Tab-separated table of C-alpha atoms in Angstrom:
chain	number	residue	atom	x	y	z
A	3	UNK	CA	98.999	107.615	100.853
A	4	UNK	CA	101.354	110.496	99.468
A	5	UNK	CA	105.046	109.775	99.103
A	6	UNK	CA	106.664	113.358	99.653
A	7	UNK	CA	109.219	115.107	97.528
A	8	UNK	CA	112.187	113.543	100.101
A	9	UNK	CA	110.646	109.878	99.870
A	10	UNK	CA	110.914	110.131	96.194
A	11	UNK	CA	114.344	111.918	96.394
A	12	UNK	CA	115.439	108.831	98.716
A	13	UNK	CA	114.386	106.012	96.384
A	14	UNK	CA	116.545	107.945	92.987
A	15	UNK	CA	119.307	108.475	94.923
A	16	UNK	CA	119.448	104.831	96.155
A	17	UNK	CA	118.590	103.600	92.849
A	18	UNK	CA	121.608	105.924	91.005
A	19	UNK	CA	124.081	104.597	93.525
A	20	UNK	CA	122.834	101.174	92.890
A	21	UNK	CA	123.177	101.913	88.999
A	22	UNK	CA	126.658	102.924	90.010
A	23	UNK	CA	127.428	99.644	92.482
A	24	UNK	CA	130.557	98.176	92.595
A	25	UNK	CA	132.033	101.501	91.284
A	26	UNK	CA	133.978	105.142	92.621
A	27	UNK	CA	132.207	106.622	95.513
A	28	UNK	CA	129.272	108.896	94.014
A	29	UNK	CA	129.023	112.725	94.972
A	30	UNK	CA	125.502	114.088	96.029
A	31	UNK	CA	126.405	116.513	92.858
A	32	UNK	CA	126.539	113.917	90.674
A	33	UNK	CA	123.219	112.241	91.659
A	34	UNK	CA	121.989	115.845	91.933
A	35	UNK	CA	122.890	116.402	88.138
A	36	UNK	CA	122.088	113.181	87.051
A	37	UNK	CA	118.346	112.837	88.537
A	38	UNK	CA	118.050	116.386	88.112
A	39	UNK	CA	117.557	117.072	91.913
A	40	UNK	CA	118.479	119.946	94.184
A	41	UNK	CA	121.669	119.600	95.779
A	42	UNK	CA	120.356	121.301	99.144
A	43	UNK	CA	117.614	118.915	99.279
A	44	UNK	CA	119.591	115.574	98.325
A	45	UNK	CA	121.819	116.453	101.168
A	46	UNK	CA	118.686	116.098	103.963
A	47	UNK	CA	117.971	112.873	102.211
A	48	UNK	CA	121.365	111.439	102.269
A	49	UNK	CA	121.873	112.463	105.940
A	50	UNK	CA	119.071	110.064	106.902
A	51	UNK	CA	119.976	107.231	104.745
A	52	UNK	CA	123.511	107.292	105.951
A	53	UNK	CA	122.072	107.384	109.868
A	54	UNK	CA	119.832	104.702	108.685
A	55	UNK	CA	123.026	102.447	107.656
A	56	UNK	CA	122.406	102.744	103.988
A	57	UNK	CA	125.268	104.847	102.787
A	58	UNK	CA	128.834	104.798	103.523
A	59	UNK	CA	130.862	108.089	102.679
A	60	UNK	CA	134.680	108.738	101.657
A	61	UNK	CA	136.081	111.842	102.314
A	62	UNK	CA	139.022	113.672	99.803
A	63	UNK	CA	139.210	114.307	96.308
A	64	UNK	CA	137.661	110.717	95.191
A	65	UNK	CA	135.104	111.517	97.964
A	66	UNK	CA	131.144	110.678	97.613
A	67	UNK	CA	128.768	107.822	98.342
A	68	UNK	CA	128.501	104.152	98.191
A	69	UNK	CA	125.892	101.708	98.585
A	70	UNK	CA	126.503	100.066	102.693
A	71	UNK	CA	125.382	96.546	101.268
A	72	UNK	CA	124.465	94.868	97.792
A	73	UNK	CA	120.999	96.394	95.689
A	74	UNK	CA	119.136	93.093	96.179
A	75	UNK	CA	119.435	94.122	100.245
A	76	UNK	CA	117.597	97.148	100.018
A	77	UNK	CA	113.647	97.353	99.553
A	78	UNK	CA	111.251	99.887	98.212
A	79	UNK	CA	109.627	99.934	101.515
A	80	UNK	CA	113.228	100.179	103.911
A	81	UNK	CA	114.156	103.422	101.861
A	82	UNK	CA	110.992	105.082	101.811
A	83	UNK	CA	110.053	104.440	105.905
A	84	UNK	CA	113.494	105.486	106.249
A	85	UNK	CA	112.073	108.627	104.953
A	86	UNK	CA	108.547	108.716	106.146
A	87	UNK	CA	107.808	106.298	108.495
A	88	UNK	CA	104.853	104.083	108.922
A	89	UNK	CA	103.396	104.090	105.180
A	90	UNK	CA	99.650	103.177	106.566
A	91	UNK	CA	97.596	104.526	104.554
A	92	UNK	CA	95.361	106.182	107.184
A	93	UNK	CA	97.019	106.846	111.366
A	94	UNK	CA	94.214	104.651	113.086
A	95	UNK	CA	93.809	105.447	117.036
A	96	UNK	CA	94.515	103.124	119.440
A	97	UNK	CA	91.091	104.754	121.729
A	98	UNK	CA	87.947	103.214	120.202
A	99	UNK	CA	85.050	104.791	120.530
A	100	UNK	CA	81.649	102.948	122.199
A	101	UNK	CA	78.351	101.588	121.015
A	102	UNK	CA	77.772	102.148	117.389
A	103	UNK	CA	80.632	104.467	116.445
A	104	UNK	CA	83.213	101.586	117.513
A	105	UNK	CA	81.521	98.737	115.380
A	106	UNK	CA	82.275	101.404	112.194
A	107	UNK	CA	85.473	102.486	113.004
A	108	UNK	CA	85.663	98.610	113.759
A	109	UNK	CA	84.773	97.809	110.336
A	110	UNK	CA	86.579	100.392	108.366
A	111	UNK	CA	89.610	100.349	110.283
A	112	UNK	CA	89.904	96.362	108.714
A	113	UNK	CA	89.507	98.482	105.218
A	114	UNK	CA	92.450	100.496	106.154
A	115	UNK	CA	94.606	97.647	107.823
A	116	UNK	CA	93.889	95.810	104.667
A	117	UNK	CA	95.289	99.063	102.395
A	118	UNK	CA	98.142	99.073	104.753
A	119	UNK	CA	98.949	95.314	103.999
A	120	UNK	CA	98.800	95.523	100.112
A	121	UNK	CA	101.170	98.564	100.337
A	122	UNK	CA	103.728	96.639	102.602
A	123	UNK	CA	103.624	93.265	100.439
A	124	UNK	CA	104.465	95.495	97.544
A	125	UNK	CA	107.037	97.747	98.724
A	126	UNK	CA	108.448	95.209	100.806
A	127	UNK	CA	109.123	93.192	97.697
A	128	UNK	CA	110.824	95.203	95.418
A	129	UNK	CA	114.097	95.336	95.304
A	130	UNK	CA	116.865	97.714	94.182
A	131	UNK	CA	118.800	94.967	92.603
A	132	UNK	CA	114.930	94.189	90.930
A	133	UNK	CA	114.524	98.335	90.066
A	134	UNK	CA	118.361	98.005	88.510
A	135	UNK	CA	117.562	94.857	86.454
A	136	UNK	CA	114.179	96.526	85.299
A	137	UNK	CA	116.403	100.059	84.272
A	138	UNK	CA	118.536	98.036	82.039
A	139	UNK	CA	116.220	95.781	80.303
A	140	UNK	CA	115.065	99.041	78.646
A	141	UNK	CA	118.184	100.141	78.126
A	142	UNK	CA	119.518	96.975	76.539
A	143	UNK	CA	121.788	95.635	79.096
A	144	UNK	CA	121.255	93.063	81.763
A	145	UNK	CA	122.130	93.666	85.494
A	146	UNK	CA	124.463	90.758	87.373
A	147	UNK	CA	124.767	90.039	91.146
C-alpha cells in the first residue's frame, strides 16, 4: 500500500489545524507555509475534507479553517480514506476463478484480507488528539482535551 502525495497532504493539514484547535480560523497559506506544502495542491485536499465534514470555513479578513469536531474525533484511517478510499492493500475480485486457481487465490486472498486488517486496526486507532499529544511531548509541552 502507497499513501499518495494528497493522503499525506490530508493527514498535515489535519494535524496543523489540530495543533492550532481551539484557536483563529487557519488559512490554507498558513498550513501551506508552515508544512511547507503547495498552496494549489492543499486547496484539492481541503475541498474533500470539508465535503467530507471535517473542516468548517469562515469567510472575511479573519477567514481560514477550523477543525468540524475535537482531534480525539478524527482517525488516521477517516482522513486518509477520505483521500483514497479503501486502504486494502491489494483490490481482490469478487469473480473467483475454478478448480485449482480458486483454492490459491483462496488462500492468498486470506494473506491479503489479513494485511488489510492490520492496516485498519492501526489507522483506525490513532488519533489526532494521540498525533497532537505525541508532537508536543517532543517539544516539551503536553496536549489537554
Amino acid at each position: 500500500m502507497l499513501i499518495s502525495s494528497k493522503g499525506q497532504y490530508a493527514l498535515r493539514m489535519m494535524m496543523d489545524l489540530a495543533i492550532h484547535y481551539g484557536g483563529n480560523a487557519v488559512t490554507v497559506k498558513a498550513i501551506a507555509n508552515r508544512q511547507q506544502m503547495s498552496e494549489k495542491y492543499l486547496e484539492q485536499v481541503t475541498a474533500a475534507l470539508s465535503r467530507a465534514g471535517y473542516l468548517k470555513s469562515t469567510r472575511g479578513a479573519k477567514g481560514g479553517y477550523r477543525l468540524a469536531n475535537k482531534p480525539e474525533e478524527y482517525t488516521v484511517g477517516m482522513i486518509l480514506r477520505t483521500i483514497e478510499g479503501s486502504l486494502a492493500p491489494v483490490d481482490v475480485p469478487e469473480e473467483e476463478s475454478e478448480g485449482v486457481l480458486q483454492l490459491v487465490d483462496c488462500v492468498i486472498n486470506e494473506v491479503w484480507d489479513r494485511l488489510g486488517e492490520a492496516i485498519d486496526d492501526v489507522v483506525d486507532h490513532i488519533t489526532l488528539a494521540d498525533l497532537i499529544k505525541n508532537y508536543n511531548e517532543r517539544i516539551g509541552y503536553v496536549y489537554s482535551i
